[in-house]
Coordinates of C-alpha atoms (C1' of nucleotides) in Angstrom, one line a residue:
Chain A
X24 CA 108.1 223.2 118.5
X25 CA 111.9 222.6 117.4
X26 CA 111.8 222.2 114.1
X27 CA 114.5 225.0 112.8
X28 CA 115.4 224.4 109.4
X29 CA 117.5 227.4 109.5
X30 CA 120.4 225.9 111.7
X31 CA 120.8 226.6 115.5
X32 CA 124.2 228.0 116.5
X33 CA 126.3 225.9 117.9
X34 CA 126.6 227.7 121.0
X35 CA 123.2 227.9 121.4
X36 CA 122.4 223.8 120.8
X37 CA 125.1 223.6 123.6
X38 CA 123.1 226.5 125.5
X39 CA 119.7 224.4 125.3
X40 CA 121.4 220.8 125.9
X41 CA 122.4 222.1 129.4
X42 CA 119.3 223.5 129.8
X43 CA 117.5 220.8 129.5
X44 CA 119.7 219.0 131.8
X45 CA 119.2 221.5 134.8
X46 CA 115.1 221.9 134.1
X47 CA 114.3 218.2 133.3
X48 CA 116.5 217.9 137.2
X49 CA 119.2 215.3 135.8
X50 CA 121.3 218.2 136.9
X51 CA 121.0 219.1 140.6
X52 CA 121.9 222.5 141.8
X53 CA 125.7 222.4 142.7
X54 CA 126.4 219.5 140.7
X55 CA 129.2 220.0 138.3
X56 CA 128.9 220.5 134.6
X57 CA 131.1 219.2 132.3
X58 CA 134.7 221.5 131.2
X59 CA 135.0 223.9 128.3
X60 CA 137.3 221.3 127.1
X61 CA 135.3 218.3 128.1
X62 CA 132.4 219.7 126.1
X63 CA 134.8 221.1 122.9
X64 CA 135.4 216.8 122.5
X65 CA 131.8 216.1 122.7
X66 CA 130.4 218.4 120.4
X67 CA 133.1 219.0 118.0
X68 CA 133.6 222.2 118.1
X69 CA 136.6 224.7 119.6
X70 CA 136.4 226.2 122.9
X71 CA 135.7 229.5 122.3
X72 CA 132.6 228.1 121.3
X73 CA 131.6 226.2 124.6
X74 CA 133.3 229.4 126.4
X75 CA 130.7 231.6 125.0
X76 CA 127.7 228.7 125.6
X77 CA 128.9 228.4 129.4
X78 CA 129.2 232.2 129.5
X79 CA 126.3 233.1 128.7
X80 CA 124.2 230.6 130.4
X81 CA 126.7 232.4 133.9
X82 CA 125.6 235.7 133.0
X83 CA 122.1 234.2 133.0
X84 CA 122.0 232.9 136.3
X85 CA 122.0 229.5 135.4
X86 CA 125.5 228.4 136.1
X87 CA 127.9 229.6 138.5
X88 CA 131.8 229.4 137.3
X89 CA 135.0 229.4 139.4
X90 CA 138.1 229.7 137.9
X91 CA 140.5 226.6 138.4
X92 CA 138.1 224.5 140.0
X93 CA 135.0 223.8 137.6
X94 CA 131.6 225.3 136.8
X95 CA 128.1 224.2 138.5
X96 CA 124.8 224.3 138.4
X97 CA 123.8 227.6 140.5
X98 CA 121.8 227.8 143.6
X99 CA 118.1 228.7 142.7
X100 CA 117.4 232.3 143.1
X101 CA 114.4 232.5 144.1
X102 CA 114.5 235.1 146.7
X103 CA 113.6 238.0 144.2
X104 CA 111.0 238.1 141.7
X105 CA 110.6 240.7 139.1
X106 CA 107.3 242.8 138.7
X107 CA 107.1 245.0 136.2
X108 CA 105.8 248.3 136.3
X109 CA 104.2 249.9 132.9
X110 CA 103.5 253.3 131.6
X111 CA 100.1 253.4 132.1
X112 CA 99.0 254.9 128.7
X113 CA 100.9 251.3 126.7
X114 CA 99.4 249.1 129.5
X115 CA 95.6 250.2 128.8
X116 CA 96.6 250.2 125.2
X117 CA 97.6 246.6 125.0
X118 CA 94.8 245.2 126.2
X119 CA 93.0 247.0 123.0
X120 CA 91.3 249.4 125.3
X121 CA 90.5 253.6 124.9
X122 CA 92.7 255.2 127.1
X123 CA 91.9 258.7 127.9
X124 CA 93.3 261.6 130.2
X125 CA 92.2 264.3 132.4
X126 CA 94.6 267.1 132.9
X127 CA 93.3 269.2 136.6
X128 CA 96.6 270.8 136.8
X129 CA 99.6 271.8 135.9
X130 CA 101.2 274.5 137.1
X131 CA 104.8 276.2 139.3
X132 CA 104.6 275.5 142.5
X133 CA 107.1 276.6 145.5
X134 CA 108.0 273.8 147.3
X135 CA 108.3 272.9 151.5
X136 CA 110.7 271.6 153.2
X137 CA 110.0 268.3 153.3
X138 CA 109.5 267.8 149.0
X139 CA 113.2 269.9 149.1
X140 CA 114.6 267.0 151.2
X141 CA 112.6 264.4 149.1
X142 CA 113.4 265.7 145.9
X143 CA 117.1 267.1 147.2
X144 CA 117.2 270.4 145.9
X145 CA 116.7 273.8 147.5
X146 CA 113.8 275.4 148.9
X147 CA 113.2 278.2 146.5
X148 CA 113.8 275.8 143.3
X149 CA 110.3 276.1 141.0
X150 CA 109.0 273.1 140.4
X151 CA 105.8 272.0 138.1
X152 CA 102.6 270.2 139.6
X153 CA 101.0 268.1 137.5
X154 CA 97.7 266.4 138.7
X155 CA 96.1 264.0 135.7
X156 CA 93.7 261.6 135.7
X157 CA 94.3 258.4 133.4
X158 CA 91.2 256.8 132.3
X159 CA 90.7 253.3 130.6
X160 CA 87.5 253.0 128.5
X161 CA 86.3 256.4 130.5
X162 CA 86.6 254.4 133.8
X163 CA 89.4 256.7 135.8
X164 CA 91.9 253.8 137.0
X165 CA 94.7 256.6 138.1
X166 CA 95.4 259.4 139.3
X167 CA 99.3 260.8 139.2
X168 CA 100.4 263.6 141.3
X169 CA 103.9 264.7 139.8
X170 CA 106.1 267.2 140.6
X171 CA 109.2 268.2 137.7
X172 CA 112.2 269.9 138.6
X173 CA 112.3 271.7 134.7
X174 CA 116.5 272.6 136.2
X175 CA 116.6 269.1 135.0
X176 CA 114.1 268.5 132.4
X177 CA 113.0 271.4 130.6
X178 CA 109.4 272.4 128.7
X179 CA 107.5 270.2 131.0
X180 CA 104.9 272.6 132.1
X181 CA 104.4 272.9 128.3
X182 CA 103.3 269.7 127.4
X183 CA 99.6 268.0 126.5
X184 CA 99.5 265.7 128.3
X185 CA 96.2 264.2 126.6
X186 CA 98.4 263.6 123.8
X187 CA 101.4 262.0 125.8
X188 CA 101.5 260.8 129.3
X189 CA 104.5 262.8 131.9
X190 CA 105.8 259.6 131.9
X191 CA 106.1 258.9 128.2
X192 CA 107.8 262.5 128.0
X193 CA 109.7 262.5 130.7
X194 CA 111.6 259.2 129.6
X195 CA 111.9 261.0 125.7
X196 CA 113.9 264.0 127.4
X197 CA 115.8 262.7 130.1
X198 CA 118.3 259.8 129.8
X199 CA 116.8 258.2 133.3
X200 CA 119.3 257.1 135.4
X201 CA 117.9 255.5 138.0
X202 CA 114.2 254.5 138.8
X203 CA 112.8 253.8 142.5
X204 CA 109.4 252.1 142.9
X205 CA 107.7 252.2 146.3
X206 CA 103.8 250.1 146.4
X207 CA 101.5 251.0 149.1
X208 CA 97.8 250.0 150.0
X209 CA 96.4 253.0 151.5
X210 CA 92.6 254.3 152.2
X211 CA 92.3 257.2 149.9
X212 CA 91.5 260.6 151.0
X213 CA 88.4 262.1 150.2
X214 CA 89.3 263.9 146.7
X215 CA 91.3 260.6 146.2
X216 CA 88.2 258.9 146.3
X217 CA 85.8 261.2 144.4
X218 CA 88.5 261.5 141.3
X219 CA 88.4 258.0 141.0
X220 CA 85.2 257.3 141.5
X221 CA 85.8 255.3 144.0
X222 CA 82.8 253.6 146.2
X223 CA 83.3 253.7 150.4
X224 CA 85.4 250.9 152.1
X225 CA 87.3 250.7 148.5
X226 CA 91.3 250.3 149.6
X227 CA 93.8 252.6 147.0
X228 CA 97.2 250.7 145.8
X229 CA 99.7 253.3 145.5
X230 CA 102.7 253.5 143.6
X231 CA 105.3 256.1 144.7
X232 CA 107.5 256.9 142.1
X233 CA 111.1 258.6 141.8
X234 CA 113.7 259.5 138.8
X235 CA 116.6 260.1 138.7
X236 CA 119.1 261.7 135.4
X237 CA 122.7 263.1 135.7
X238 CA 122.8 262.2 139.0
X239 CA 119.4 264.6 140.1
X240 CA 116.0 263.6 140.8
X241 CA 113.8 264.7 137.8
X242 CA 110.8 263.9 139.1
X243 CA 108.6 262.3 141.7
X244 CA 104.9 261.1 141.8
X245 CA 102.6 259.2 143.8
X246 CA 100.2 257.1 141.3
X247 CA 96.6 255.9 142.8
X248 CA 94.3 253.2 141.8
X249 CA 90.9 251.9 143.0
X250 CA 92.1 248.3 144.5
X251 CA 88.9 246.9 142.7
X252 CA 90.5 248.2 139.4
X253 CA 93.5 247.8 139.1
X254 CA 96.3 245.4 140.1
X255 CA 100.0 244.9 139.1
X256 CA 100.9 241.4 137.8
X257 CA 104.0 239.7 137.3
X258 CA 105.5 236.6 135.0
X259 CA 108.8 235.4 135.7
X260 CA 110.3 232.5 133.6
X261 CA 113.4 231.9 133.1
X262 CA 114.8 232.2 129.4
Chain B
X20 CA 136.9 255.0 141.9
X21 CA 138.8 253.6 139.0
X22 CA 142.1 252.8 140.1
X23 CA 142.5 249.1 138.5
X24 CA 146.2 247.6 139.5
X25 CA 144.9 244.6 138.3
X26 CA 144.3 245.5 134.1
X27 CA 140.9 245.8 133.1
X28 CA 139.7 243.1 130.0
X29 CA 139.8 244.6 126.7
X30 CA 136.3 243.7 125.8
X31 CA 135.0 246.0 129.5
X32 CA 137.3 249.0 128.2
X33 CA 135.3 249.2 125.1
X34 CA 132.1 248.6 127.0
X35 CA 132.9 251.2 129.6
X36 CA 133.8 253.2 126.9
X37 CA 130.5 253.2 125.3
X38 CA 128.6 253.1 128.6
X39 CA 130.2 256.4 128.9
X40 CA 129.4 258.3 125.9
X41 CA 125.9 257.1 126.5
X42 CA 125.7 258.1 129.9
X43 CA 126.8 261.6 129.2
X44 CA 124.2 262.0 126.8
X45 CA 126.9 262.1 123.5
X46 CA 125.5 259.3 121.9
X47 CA 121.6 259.8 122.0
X48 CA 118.9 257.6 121.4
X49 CA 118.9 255.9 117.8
X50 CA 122.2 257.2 116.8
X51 CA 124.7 254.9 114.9
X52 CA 127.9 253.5 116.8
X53 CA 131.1 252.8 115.7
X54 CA 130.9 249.4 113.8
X55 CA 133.4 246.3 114.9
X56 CA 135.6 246.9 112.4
X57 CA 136.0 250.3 113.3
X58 CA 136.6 250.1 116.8
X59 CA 138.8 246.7 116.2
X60 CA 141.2 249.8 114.1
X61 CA 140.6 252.5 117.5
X62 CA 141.2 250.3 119.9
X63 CA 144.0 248.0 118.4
X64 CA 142.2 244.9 119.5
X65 CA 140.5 241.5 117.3
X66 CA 137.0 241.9 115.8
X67 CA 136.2 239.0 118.3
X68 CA 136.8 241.3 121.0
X69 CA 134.7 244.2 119.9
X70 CA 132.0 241.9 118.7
X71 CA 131.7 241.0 122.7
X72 CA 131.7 244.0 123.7
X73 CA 128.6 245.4 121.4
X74 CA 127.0 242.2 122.0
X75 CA 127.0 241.8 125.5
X76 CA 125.9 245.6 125.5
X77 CA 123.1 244.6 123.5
X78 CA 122.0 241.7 125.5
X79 CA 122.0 244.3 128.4
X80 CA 119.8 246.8 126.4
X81 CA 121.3 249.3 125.7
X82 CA 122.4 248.9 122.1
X83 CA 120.3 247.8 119.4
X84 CA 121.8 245.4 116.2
X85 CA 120.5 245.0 112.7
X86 CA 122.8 242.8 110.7
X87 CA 124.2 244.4 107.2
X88 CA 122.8 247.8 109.0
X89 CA 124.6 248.7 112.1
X90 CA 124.7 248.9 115.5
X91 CA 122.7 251.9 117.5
X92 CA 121.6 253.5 120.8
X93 CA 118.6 251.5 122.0
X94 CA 115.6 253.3 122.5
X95 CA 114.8 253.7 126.2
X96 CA 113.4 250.8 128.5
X97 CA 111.5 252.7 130.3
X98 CA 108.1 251.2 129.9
X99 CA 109.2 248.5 132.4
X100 CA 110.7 248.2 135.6
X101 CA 111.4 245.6 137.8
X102 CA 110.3 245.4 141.5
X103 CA 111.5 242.6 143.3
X104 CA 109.3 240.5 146.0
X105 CA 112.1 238.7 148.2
X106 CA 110.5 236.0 150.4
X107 CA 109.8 237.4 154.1
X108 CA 111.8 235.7 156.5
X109 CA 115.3 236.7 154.3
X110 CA 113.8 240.2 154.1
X111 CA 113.2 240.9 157.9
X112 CA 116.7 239.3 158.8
X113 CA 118.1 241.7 156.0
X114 CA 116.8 244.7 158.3
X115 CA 118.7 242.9 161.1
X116 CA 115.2 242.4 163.2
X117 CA 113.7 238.9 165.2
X118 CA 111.8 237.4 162.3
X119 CA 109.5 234.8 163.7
X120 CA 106.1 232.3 163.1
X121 CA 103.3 231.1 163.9
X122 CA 101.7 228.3 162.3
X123 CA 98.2 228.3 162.3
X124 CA 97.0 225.6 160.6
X125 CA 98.4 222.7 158.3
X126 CA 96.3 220.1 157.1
X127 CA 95.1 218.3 154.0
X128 CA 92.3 219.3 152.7
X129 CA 89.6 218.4 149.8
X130 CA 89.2 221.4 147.3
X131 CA 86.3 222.6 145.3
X132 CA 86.0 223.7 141.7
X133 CA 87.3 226.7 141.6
X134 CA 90.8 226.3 143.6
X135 CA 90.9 222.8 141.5
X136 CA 90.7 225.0 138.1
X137 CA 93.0 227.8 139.6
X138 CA 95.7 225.3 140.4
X139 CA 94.7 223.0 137.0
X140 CA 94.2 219.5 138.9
X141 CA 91.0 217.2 139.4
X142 CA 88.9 217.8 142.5
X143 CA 89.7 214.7 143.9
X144 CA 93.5 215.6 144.4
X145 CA 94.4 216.4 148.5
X146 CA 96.2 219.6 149.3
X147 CA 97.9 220.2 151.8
X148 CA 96.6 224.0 153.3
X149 CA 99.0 226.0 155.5
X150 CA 98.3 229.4 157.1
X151 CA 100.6 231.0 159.0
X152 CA 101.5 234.5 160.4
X153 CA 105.4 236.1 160.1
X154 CA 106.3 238.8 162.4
X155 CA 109.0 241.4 162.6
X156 CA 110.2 242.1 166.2
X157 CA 106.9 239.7 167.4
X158 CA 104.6 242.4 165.1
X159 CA 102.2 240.9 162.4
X160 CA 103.4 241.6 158.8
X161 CA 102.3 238.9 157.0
X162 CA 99.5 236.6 156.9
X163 CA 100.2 233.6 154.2
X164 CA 97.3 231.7 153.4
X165 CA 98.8 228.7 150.9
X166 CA 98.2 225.5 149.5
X167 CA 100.1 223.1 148.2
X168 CA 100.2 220.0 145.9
X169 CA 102.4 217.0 147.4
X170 CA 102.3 215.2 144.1
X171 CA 104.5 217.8 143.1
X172 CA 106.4 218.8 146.5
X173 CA 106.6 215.8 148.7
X174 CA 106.8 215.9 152.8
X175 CA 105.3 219.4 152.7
X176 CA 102.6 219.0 155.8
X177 CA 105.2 217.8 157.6
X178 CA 107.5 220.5 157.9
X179 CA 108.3 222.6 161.2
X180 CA 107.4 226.6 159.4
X181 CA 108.5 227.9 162.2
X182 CA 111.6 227.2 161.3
X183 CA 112.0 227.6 157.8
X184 CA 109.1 229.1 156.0
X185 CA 106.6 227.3 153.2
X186 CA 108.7 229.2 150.4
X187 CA 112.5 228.5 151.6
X188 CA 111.4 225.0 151.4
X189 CA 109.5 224.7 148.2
X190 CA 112.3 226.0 146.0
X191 CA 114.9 223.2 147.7
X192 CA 112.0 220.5 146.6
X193 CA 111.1 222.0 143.4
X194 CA 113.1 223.1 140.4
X195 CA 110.4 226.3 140.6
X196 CA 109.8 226.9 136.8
X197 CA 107.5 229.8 136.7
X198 CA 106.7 232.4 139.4
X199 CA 103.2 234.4 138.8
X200 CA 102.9 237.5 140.9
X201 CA 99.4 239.5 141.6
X202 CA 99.4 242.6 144.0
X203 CA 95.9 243.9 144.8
X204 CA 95.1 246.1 147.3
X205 CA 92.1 245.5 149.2
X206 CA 90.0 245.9 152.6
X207 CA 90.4 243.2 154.6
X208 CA 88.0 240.5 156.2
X209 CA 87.3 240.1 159.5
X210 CA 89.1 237.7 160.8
X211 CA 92.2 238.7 158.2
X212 CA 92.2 242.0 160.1
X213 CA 92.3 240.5 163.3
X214 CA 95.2 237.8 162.9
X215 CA 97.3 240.9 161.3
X216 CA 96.3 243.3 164.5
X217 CA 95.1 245.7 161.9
X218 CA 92.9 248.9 162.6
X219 CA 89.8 249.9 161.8
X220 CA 90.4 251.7 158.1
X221 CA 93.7 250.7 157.2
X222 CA 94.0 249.0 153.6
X223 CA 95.5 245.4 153.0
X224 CA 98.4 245.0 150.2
X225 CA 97.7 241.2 149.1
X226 CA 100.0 239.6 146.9
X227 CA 99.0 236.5 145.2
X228 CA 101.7 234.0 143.9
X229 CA 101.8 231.0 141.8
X230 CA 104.5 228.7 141.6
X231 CA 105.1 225.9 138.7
X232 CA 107.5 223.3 138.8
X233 CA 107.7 220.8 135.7
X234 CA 104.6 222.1 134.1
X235 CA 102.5 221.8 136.9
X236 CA 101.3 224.2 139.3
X237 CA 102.9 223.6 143.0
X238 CA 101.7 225.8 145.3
X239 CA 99.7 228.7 145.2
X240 CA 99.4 231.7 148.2
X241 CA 97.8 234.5 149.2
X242 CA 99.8 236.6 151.1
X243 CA 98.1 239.5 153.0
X244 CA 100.0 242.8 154.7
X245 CA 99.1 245.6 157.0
X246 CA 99.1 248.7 154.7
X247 CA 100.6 250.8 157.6
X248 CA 102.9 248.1 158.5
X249 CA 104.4 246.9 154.4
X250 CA 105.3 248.3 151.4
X251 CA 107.1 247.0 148.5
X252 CA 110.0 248.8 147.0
X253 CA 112.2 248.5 144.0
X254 CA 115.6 250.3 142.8
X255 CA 116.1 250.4 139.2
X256 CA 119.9 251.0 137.9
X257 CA 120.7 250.0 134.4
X258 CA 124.3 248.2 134.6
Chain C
dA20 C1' 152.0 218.9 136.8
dA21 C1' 147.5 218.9 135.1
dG22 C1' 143.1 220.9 134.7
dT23 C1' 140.2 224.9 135.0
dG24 C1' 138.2 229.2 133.6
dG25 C1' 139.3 234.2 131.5
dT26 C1' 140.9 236.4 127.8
dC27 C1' 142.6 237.3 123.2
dT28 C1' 144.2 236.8 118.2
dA29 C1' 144.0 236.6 113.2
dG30 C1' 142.0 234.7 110.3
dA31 C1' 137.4 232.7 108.1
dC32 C1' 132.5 231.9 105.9
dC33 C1' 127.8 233.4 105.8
dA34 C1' 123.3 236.1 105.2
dC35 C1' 121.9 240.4 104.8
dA36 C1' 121.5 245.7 103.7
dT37 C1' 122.9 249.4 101.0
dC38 C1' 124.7 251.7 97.1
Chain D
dA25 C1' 130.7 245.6 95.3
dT26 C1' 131.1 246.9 99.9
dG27 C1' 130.1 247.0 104.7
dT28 C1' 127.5 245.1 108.4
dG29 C1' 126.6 241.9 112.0
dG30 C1' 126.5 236.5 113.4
dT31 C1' 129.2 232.7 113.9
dC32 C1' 133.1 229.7 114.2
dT33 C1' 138.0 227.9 114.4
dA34 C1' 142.6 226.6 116.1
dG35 C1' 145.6 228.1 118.2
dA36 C1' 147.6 231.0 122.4
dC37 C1' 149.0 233.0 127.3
dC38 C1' 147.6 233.8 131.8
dA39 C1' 146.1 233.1 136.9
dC40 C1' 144.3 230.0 139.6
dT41 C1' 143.2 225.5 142.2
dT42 C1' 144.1 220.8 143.0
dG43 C1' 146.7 216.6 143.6

DNA sequence: AAGTGGTCTAGACCACATC
DNA sequence: ATGTGGTCTAGACCACTTG
């Protein structure tokens, strides 16, 4: 498992001594860790060195440094969790499956109030519907109801998007500033339910999506799935 | 916005620097970026300095390094985004409301084949099974359903939850090595619906978490929401 | 006064890509 | 041969905290 014959880094054998130290527990959270300096004498090497080694393992989470006093093993930060959300065509694909989509609209719509305010822009802005179905091995697993402000990312309504998902375009032509996720568990409304294919008393997990480039939302969509076909999971280790 | 008295590090000026010109779109995806030596004559500084700059850029993501190449634009990470599940007591206080909780049941129990192979032990290991409602402002919003090894997280059936819930105290115990996530939505059972004071057709968003600590798994939870009552949001921002 | 972390320099050697 | 990134050294100055 550790067998490099091509030479750790220094830094890094200083990185993975520490390490160990904190996961095997030797090292308690907010127990001090040995100096820069105090580690420059025990591993032979210059400080810059252990500077970068303690740094790094800071901007990691594992160690919390204050200047004049010392640095410490950090309190565990376990209040937040990372799930990741995937672009559903590469997430079908990866687990060596046919993706396929369904493309039921696309066209300009004018907008209400309420999307206006949602989507901050003004009323009579044009923006683009999309309505696509996302299939994996034929099965329908979601459904994504976009709308596009093309102010902000233009040729949308132009697209196949059999060929490439919104997403997978969108992403290409905007820089994407910011991303919000919202996840919902809903009952689906009846054309919900008949685009999925979706059988009675069948809950819908709902992801709510919003982007943001150059400070404007570019787009927004609501993504459902059948609960009995789809779920988001999550990993989290750290390093 | 920017008014530093206090004299910004060299190393952030050329990191802002970047940032910027990425940002505004000057630098696109792919394209090449001034080398260290370059930006070591441009900005008057030590190739140490610009080599922390591009490299802590590229440990954020955003540039991408090929040694004897160069250094570009990374492509966009936009397959992935992080949504972060906080634990419930520190979330409800965050909305400045009366968290609260009732404890259910706590008591060891035998398990069968299928929990024993789900949590990786022998059949004839006692856990320790807790369920307990959390309320926001006395209301239902979470029903956690969880058991728990005490070879791996001692004193566990002994704790008061209404004070402190099952999660706050398993990461003081345990290091807490990995974290496995699983949101489902789903219809709920019976007696589910009726702890939670759902209604009749409203969806359940279930979250199922694994914890390890020291290779072995420590506690596992099912953790069931009103869908009209909880939803899980996320803000992405790169830097 | 002594120790800590935060930053920075001006060199250096290496493996690797490109021309 | 030249340029690139990857690493490392042996100093240095600073602001800060502690005794």
């Amino acid at each position: 498992m550790k067998t490099e014959l091509k030479a750790e880094p220094l830094y890094l054998k200083i990185k993975n001594h520490i390490l160990g130290r904190i996961d095997s527990g030797e090292w308690m959270t907010t127990m001090r860790v040995p100096s820069e300096n105090q580690l420059v004498k025990e591993f032979s090497v210059s400080r810059m060195t252990t500077n970068r080694a303690l740094r790094e393992l800071t901007d990691e989470g594992y160690l919390v440094r204050v200047a004049g006093v010392g640095t410490f093993v950090a309190e565990l930060k376990a209040q937040s969790n990372p799930l990741e959300i995937h672009n559903i065509a590469d997430e079908i694909r990866s687990r060596h499956h046919v993706y396929s989509a369904e493309v039921l609209k696309c066209e300009a719509i004018k907008v209400n109030d309420k999307i206006a305010a949602y989507m901050n822009i003004d009323t009579d802005v044009t923006l683009v519907h999309s309505l696509i179905i996302h299939k994996e091995q034929g099965i329908p697993i979601q459904l994504e109801d976009r709308l596009v402000n093309e102010d902000v990312v233009s040729g949308y309504g132009d697209q196949d998007f059999t060929k490439k998902t919104p997403y997978e375009y969108l992403i290409k032509q905007a820089p994407l500033q910011k991303v919000e996720h919202v996840v919902k568990a809903i009952m689906p409304t009846g054309s919900t339910k008949s685009l999925l294919d979706m059988s009675d008393q069948e809950a819908c997990l709902l992801i709510e999506r919003r982007t943001w480039t150059k400070g404007r939302v570019a787009s927004t969509a609501k993504l459902y799935h059948p609960g009995s076909r789809y779920e988001l999971s999550g990993l989290f280790k750290p390093e």
